Amino acid sequence: MALGDGVTVRVDLNRIRSNLEAIRRRVKCKVLAVVKADAYGLGAKDVTDAIDDLVDGYCFFTLEEVHAAKIRPRSRKLVQLLGPPTSPNPNDYLALKTNPAVHTVDQAAALRRAGPALAIDTGMQRFACPPRWIDEALEAGECPAAMTHAVRPDQARKLLELTAGRPLFRHAAGSGMLDDPTAWLDAVRVGLAIYEGAMRVSTPLLETNSSVGPVGYGGFTTATGHHGAIGVGYSHGLRSGPCVINGRPSRILEVGMQTAYVQTSGSDRAGDPVTLLGDGLSERDVVAAWGGPPQQVLVQLARLARTTGRPIEYGRFDA
Ligand SMILES: *Cc1c(COP(=O)(O)O)cnc(C)c1O
């Protein structure tokens, strides 16, 4: 068995569908699926194919991502960009029926024919139009939509205030604001909430050993008296934290460049899968060890498949 090549990333597209169905039942507005960064690593083409009937549109970060996902002509749904414009030519957006996001008067004027959404600053202070330029930018771009990157519901309400009285399609809320109806506006833009629980990542134990005295770089000791090694390390994006081996909660004890130590029991054997996400281990469990946002866990663990050269498998977890 070659190092690294045993990582299996499996994505359950039906789980993504049921996550979306639950969101649809809950919110009384349109639902835009955020599929930027290759659908958080889960694969934008397969994900968009699986959910097209359940969404009102998609959000990508750049035009290049829209192109790579081959969303046109597969889908006829709205495609909205979230990032700053990467082309000054409206025809580039029109060719992919994609609405850019703009945040300056000049960008709005240049991309007017592509139906730009004005990204308005409500506190993030990045790629966003300051309040004093809103009227001028909306007019220069004849913008059909206004959005803000919000992390709190009051920022969504501020978007509403700043654009009051105008006939605009407005959106602000991501997954973190699904429980606050005042933040929903005309649409929610959901990423994390549609992917949670939909990805399982595992890699086989390459060997198991009885621990004798201090082990590894830092001289750790095991609670079970046994440890094993897996063929992924920090060069693949792995970090210390929880894992599941043969149905039992365990730990990734120490991460090296291309391998890592895990705690095993006496009955675990080389070849047994070590689950890094899934099998009861959630994104939030991993975040408790890693810190940072749960989105990072998805993107980083999905990347394990790519750095180790195996394509993502799509299907049910029990299949
Ligand atoms: C990524 C992103 C989202 C989606 O965030 P989640 O918390 O993953 O739902 C929404 N809006 C903007 C502007 C984003 O960049």
PDB file of N, CA and C and ligand atoms in Angstrom, residues 34 36 40 59 61 82-83 126 147-150 171-178 188-195 295, ligand 1:
ATOM      1  N   VAL A  34     -24.538  28.339  -1.915  1.00  0.00           N
ATOM      2  CA  VAL A  34     -23.179  28.856  -2.091  1.00  0.00           C
ATOM      3  C   VAL A  34     -22.269  27.677  -2.461  1.00  0.00           C
ATOM      4  N   LYS A  36     -19.131  28.175  -3.962  1.00  0.00           N
ATOM      5  CA  LYS A  36     -17.775  28.694  -4.208  1.00  0.00           C
ATOM      6  C   LYS A  36     -16.745  27.670  -3.730  1.00  0.00           C
ATOM      7  N   TYR A  40     -17.132  24.069  -1.471  1.00  0.00           N
ATOM      8  CA  TYR A  40     -16.417  23.833  -0.209  1.00  0.00           C
ATOM      9  C   TYR A  40     -15.595  22.544  -0.274  1.00  0.00           C
ATOM     10  N   CYS A  59     -24.373  30.812  -5.728  1.00  0.00           N
ATOM     11  CA  CYS A  59     -23.350  31.835  -5.530  1.00  0.00           C
ATOM     12  C   CYS A  59     -21.973  31.205  -5.696  1.00  0.00           C
ATOM     13  N   PHE A  61     -17.683  32.466  -6.190  1.00  0.00           N
ATOM     14  CA  PHE A  61     -16.862  33.627  -5.830  1.00  0.00           C
ATOM     15  C   PHE A  61     -16.406  34.373  -7.088  1.00  0.00           C
ATOM     16  N   LEU A  82     -19.891  36.464  -5.690  1.00  0.00           N
ATOM     17  CA  LEU A  82     -19.710  37.096  -4.384  1.00  0.00           C
ATOM     18  C   LEU A  82     -18.429  37.925  -4.324  1.00  0.00           C
ATOM     19  N   GLY A  83     -17.443  37.551  -5.100  1.00  0.00           N
ATOM     20  CA  GLY A  83     -16.148  38.224  -5.035  1.00  0.00           C
ATOM     21  C   GLY A  83     -16.096  39.435  -5.940  1.00  0.00           C
ATOM     22  N   ARG A 126     -14.628  45.275   3.417  1.00  0.00           N
ATOM     23  CA  ARG A 126     -13.815  44.578   2.420  1.00  0.00           C
ATOM     24  C   ARG A 126     -14.671  44.343   1.195  1.00  0.00           C
ATOM     25  N   MET A 147     -26.534  43.425  -1.954  1.00  0.00           N
ATOM     26  CA  MET A 147     -26.208  42.381  -0.992  1.00  0.00           C
ATOM     27  C   MET A 147     -25.195  42.924   0.008  1.00  0.00           C
ATOM     28  N   THR A 148     -25.076  42.231   1.129  1.00  0.00           N
ATOM     29  CA  THR A 148     -23.998  42.551   2.047  1.00  0.00           C
ATOM     30  C   THR A 148     -23.466  41.256   2.623  1.00  0.00           C
ATOM     31  N   HIS A 149     -22.174  41.256   2.918  1.00  0.00           N
ATOM     32  CA  HIS A 149     -21.559  40.109   3.594  1.00  0.00           C
ATOM     33  C   HIS A 149     -21.774  40.343   5.081  1.00  0.00           C
ATOM     34  N   ALA A 150     -22.698  39.602   5.645  1.00  0.00           N
ATOM     35  CA  ALA A 150     -23.092  39.850   7.029  1.00  0.00           C
ATOM     36  C   ALA A 150     -22.683  38.685   7.916  1.00  0.00           C
ATOM     37  N   HIS A 171     -30.093  40.380  -0.387  1.00  0.00           N
ATOM     38  CA  HIS A 171     -29.715  39.210   0.418  1.00  0.00           C
ATOM     39  C   HIS A 171     -28.481  39.493   1.257  1.00  0.00           C
ATOM     40  N   ALA A 172     -28.442  38.827   2.415  1.00  0.00           N
ATOM     41  CA  ALA A 172     -27.368  39.095   3.372  1.00  0.00           C
ATOM     42  C   ALA A 172     -26.970  37.854   4.167  1.00  0.00           C
ATOM     43  N   ALA A 173     -27.937  36.986   4.460  1.00  0.00           N
ATOM     44  CA  ALA A 173     -27.706  35.950   5.475  1.00  0.00           C
ATOM     45  C   ALA A 173     -27.036  34.707   4.919  1.00  0.00           C
ATOM     46  N   GLY A 174     -26.053  34.202   5.651  1.00  0.00           N
ATOM     47  CA  GLY A 174     -25.476  32.888   5.387  1.00  0.00           C
ATOM     48  C   GLY A 174     -26.021  31.880   6.384  1.00  0.00           C
ATOM     49  N   SER A 175     -25.345  30.738   6.493  1.00  0.00           N
ATOM     50  CA  SER A 175     -25.836  29.654   7.346  1.00  0.00           C
ATOM     51  C   SER A 175     -26.004  30.062   8.800  1.00  0.00           C
ATOM     52  N   GLY A 176     -25.197  31.018   9.260  1.00  0.00           N
ATOM     53  CA  GLY A 176     -25.239  31.417  10.667  1.00  0.00           C
ATOM     54  C   GLY A 176     -26.481  32.204  11.049  1.00  0.00           C
ATOM     55  N   MET A 177     -27.295  32.620  10.065  1.00  0.00           N
ATOM     56  CA  MET A 177     -28.450  33.461  10.383  1.00  0.00           C
ATOM     57  C   MET A 177     -29.786  32.834  10.012  1.00  0.00           C
ATOM     58  N   LEU A 178     -29.785  31.508   9.849  1.00  0.00           N
ATOM     59  CA  LEU A 178     -31.028  30.836   9.455  1.00  0.00           C
ATOM     60  C   LEU A 178     -32.072  30.859  10.560  1.00  0.00           C
ATOM     61  N   VAL A 188     -31.648  33.824   1.207  1.00  0.00           N
ATOM     62  CA  VAL A 188     -30.493  33.472   2.043  1.00  0.00           C
ATOM     63  C   VAL A 188     -29.448  32.829   1.135  1.00  0.00           C
ATOM     64  N   ARG A 189     -28.189  32.999   1.506  1.00  0.00           N
ATOM     65  CA  ARG A 189     -27.078  32.403   0.745  1.00  0.00           C
ATOM     66  C   ARG A 189     -26.430  31.377   1.650  1.00  0.00           C
ATOM     67  N   VAL A 190     -26.724  30.114   1.421  1.00  0.00           N
ATOM     68  CA  VAL A 190     -26.282  29.099   2.375  1.00  0.00           C
ATOM     69  C   VAL A 190     -25.199  28.191   1.806  1.00  0.00           C
ATOM     70  N   GLY A 191     -24.112  28.089   2.526  1.00  0.00           N
ATOM     71  CA  GLY A 191     -23.026  27.182   2.195  1.00  0.00           C
ATOM     72  C   GLY A 191     -22.969  26.059   3.214  1.00  0.00           C
ATOM     73  N   LEU A 192     -22.301  26.329   4.314  1.00  0.00           N
ATOM     74  CA  LEU A 192     -22.080  25.301   5.342  1.00  0.00           C
ATOM     75  C   LEU A 192     -23.321  24.461   5.652  1.00  0.00           C
ATOM     76  N   ALA A 193     -24.459  25.112   5.821  1.00  0.00           N
ATOM     77  CA  ALA A 193     -25.661  24.397   6.261  1.00  0.00           C
ATOM     78  C   ALA A 193     -26.109  23.329   5.263  1.00  0.00           C
ATOM     79  N   ILE A 194     -25.731  23.471   3.993  1.00  0.00           N
ATOM     80  CA  ILE A 194     -26.153  22.438   3.042  1.00  0.00           C
ATOM     81  C   ILE A 194     -25.146  21.283   2.976  1.00  0.00           C
ATOM     82  N   TYR A 195     -23.916  21.537   3.439  1.00  0.00           N
ATOM     83  CA  TYR A 195     -22.884  20.484   3.348  1.00  0.00           C
ATOM     84  C   TYR A 195     -22.697  19.700   4.641  1.00  0.00           C
ATOM     85  N   GLN A 295     -16.312  25.602   8.087  1.00  0.00           N
ATOM     86  CA  GLN A 295     -16.104  25.587   6.631  1.00  0.00           C
ATOM     87  C   GLN A 295     -14.676  25.130   6.309  1.00  0.00           C
TER      88      GLN A 295
HETATM   89  C1  LIG B   1     -19.242  32.050   1.712  1.00  0.00           C
HETATM   90  C2  LIG B   1     -20.273  33.086   1.786  1.00  0.00           C
HETATM   91  C3  LIG B   1     -21.574  32.763   2.242  1.00  0.00           C
HETATM   92  C4  LIG B   1     -21.969  31.405   2.762  1.00  0.00           C
HETATM   93  O1  LIG B   1     -21.505  31.248   4.096  1.00  0.00           O
HETATM   94  P1  LIG B   1     -21.913  29.981   4.985  1.00  0.00           P
HETATM   95  O2  LIG B   1     -21.678  30.473   6.378  1.00  0.00           O
HETATM   96  O3  LIG B   1     -20.987  28.865   4.620  1.00  0.00           O
HETATM   97  O4  LIG B   1     -23.329  29.672   4.722  1.00  0.00           O
HETATM   98  C5  LIG B   1     -22.530  33.774   2.204  1.00  0.00           C
HETATM   99  N1  LIG B   1     -22.216  35.019   1.780  1.00  0.00           N
HETATM  100  C6  LIG B   1     -20.980  35.358   1.365  1.00  0.00           C
HETATM  101  C7  LIG B   1     -20.714  36.755   0.910  1.00  0.00           C
HETATM  102  C8  LIG B   1     -19.972  34.421   1.365  1.00  0.00           C
HETATM  103  O5  LIG B   1     -18.748  34.776   0.946  1.00  0.00           O
END
